[in-house]
PDB file of C-alpha atoms in Angstrom:
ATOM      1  CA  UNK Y  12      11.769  10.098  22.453  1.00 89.00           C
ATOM      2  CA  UNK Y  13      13.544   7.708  19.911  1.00 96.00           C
ATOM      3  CA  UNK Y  14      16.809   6.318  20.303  1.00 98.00           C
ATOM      4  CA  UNK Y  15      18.369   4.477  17.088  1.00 98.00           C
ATOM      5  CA  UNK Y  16      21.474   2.761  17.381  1.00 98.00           C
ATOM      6  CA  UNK Y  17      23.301   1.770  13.914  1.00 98.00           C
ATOM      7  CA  UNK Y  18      25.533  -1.529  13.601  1.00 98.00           C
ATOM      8  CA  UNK Y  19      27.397  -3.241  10.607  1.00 98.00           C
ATOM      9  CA  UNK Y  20      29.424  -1.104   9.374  1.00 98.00           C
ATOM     10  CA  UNK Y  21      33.134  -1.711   8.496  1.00 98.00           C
ATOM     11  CA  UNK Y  22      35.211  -2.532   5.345  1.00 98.00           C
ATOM     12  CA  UNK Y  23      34.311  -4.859   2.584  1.00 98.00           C
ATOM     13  CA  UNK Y  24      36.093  -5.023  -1.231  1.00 98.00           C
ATOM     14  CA  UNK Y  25      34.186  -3.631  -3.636  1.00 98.00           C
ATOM     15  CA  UNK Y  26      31.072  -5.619  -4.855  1.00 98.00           C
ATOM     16  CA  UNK Y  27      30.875  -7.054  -1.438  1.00 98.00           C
ATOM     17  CA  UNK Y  28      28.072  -6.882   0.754  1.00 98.00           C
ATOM     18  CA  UNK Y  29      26.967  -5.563   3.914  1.00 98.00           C
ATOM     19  CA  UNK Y  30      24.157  -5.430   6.482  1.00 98.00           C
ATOM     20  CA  UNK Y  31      23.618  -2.328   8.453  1.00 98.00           C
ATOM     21  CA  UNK Y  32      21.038  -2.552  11.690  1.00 98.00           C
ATOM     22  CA  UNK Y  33      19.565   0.090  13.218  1.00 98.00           C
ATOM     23  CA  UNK Y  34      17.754  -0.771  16.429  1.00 98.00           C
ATOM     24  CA  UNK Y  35      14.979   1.487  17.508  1.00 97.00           C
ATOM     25  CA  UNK Y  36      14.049   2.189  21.652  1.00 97.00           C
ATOM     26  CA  UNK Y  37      10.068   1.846  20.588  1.00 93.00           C
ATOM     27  CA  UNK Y  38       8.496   0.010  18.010  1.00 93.00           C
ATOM     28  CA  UNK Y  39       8.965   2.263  14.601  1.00 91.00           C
ATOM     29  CA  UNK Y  40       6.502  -0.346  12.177  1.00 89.00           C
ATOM     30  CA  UNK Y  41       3.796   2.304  12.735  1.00 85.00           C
ATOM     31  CA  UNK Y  42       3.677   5.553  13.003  1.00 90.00           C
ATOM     32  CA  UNK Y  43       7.208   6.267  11.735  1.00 95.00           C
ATOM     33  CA  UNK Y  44       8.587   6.608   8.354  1.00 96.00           C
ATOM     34  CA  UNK Y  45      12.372   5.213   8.995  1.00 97.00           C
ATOM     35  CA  UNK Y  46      15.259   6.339   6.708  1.00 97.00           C
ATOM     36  CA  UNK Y  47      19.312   5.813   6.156  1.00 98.00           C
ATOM     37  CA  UNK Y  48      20.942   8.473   5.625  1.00 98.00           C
ATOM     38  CA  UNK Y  49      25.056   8.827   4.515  1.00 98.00           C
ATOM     39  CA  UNK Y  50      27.668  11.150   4.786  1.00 98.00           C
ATOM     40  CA  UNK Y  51      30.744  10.918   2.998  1.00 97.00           C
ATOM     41  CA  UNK Y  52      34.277  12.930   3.920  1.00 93.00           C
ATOM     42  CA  UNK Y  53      33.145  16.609   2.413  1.00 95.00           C
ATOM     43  CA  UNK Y  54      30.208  16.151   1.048  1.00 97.00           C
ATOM     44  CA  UNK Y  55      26.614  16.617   2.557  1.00 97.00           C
ATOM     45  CA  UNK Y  56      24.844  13.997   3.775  1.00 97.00           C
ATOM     46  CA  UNK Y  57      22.176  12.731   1.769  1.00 97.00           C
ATOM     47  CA  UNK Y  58      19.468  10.358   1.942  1.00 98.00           C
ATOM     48  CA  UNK Y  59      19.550   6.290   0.735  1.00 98.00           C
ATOM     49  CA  UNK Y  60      16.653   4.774   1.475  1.00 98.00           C
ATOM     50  CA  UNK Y  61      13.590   5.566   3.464  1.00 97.00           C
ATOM     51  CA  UNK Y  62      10.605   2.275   4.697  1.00 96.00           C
ATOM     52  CA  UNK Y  63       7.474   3.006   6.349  1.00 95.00           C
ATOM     53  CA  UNK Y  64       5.064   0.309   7.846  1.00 91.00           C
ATOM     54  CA  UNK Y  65       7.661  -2.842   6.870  1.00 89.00           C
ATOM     55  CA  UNK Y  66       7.429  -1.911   2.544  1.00 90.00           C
ATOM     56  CA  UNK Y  67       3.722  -0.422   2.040  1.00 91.00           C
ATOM     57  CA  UNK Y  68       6.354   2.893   0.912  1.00 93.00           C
ATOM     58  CA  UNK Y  69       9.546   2.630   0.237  1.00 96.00           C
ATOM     59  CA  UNK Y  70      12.239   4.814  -1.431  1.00 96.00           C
ATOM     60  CA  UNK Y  71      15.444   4.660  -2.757  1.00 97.00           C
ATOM     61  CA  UNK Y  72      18.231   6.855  -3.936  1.00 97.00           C
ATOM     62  CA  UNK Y  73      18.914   6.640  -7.544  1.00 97.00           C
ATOM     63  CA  UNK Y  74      22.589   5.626  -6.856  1.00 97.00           C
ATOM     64  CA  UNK Y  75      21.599   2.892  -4.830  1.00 98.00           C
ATOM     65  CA  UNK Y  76      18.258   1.729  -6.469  1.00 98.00           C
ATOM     66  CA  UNK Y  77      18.989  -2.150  -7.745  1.00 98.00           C
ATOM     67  CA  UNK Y  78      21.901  -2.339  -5.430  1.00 98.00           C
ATOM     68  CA  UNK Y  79      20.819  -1.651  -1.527  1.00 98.00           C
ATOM     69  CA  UNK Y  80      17.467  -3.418  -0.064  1.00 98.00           C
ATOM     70  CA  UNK Y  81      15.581  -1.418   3.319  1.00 98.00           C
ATOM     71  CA  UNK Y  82      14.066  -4.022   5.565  1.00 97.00           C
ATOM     72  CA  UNK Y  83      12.011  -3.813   9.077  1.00 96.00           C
ATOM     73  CA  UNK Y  84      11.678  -6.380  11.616  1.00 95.00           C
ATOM     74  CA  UNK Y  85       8.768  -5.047  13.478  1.00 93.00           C
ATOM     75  CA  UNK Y  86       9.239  -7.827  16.627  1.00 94.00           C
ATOM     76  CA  UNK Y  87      12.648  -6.663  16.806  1.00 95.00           C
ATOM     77  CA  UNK Y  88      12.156  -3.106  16.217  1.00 96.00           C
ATOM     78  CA  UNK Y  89      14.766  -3.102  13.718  1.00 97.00           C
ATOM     79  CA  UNK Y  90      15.525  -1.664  10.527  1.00 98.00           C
ATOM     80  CA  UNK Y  91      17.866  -3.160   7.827  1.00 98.00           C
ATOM     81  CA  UNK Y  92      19.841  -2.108   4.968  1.00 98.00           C
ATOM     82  CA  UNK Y  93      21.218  -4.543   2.968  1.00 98.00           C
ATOM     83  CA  UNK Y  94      23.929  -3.251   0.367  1.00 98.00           C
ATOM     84  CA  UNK Y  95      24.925  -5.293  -2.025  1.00 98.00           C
ATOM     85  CA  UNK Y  96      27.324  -4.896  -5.266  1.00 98.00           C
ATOM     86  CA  UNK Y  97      28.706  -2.347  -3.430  1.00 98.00           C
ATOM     87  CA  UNK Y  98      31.034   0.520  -4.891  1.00 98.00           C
ATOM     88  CA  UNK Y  99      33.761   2.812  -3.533  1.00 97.00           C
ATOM     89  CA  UNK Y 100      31.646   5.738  -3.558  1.00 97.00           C
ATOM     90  CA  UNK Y 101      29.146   4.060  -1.403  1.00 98.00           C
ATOM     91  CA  UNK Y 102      31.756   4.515   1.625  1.00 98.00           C
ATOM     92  CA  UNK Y 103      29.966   7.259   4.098  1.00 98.00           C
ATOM     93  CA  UNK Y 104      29.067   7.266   7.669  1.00 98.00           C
ATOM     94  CA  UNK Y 105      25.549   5.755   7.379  1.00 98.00           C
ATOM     95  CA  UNK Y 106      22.765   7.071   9.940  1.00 98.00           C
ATOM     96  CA  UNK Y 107      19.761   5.632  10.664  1.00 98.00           C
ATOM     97  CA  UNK Y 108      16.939   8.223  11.249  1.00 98.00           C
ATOM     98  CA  UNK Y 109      12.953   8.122  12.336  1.00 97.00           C
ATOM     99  CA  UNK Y 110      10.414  10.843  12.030  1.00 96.00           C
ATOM    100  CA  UNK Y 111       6.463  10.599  13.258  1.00 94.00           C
ATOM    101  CA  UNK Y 112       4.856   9.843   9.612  1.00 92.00           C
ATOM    102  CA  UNK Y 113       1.201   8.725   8.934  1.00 83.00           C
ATOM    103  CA  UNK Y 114       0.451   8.964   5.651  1.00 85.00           C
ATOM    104  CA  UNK Y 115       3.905   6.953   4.460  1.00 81.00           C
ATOM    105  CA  UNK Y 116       5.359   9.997   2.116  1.00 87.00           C
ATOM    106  CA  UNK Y 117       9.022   9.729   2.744  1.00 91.00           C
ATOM    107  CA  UNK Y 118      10.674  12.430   1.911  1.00 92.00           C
ATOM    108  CA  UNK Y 119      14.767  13.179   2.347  1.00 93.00           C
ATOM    109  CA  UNK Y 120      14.433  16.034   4.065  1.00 94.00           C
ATOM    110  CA  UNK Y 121      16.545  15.683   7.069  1.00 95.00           C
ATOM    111  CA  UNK Y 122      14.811  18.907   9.446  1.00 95.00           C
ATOM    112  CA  UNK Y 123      11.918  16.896   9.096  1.00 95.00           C
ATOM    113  CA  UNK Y 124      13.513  13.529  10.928  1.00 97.00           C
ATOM    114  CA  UNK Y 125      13.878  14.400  15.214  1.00 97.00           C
ATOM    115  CA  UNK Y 126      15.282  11.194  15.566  1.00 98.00           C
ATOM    116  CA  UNK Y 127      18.987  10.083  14.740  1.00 98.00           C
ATOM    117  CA  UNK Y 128      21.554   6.904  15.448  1.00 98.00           C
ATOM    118  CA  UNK Y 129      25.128   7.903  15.645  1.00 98.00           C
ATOM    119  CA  UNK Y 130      25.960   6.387  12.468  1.00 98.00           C
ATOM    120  CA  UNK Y 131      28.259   3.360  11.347  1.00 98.00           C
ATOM    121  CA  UNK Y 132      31.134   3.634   9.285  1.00 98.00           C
ATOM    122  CA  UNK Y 133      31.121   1.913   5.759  1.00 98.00           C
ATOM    123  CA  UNK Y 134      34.492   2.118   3.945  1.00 98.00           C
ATOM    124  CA  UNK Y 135      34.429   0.292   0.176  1.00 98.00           C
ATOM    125  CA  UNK Y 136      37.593  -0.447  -1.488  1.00 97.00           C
ATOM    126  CA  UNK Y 137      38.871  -1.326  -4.617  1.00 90.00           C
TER     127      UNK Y 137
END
């Protein structure tokens, strides 16, 4: 069993930036493909950016590509997004998620991520 909880969220102006955190209850660097996640007010949620094994994969979201950096601490069993130049439609509820992964394909699919944070509020404004 994984246990993720997200931090970091809140407000910023538009082109700000943030930090999320996402600390895991094991150690995620191997053995996990880690991924954030957003949902914004009706709309589905959708995947941002997925990390496996501190960078050997990673995967971003054409929206956020140039923009948003995922980051793992492995002493700290943490994950990281860093979101910079940030826009109004980049305010969701952002969720951290983990799924058992060996071969590094990330994928978006959320059935196939067990593991979930209960998310951290991002609101952008203009």
């Amino acid at each position: 069993q994984v246990q993720l909880v997200e931090s970091g969220g809140g407000s910023v102006q538009a082109g700000g930036s943030l930090r999320l955190s996402c600390v895991a209850s094991v150690n995620t660097y191997s053995g996990y493909c880690m991924g954030w996640f957003r949902q914004a007010p009706g709309k589905e949620r959708e995947g941002v950016a997925g990390i496996y094994r501190g960078g050997i994969s990673r995967s971003y979201h054409s929206s956020v590509k140039g923009r948003f950096a995922i980051s793992q601490d492995s002493a700290k069993n943490t994950l990281y997004l860093q979101m910079n130049s940030t826009k109004s439609e980049d305010s969701a509820m952002y969720y951290c998620a983990a799924k058992p992964c060996t071969l590094g394909t990330i994928s978006y699919r959320q059935d196939e991520y067990p593991y979930w944070g209960q998310g951290t509020q991002v609101t952008v404004s203009s």
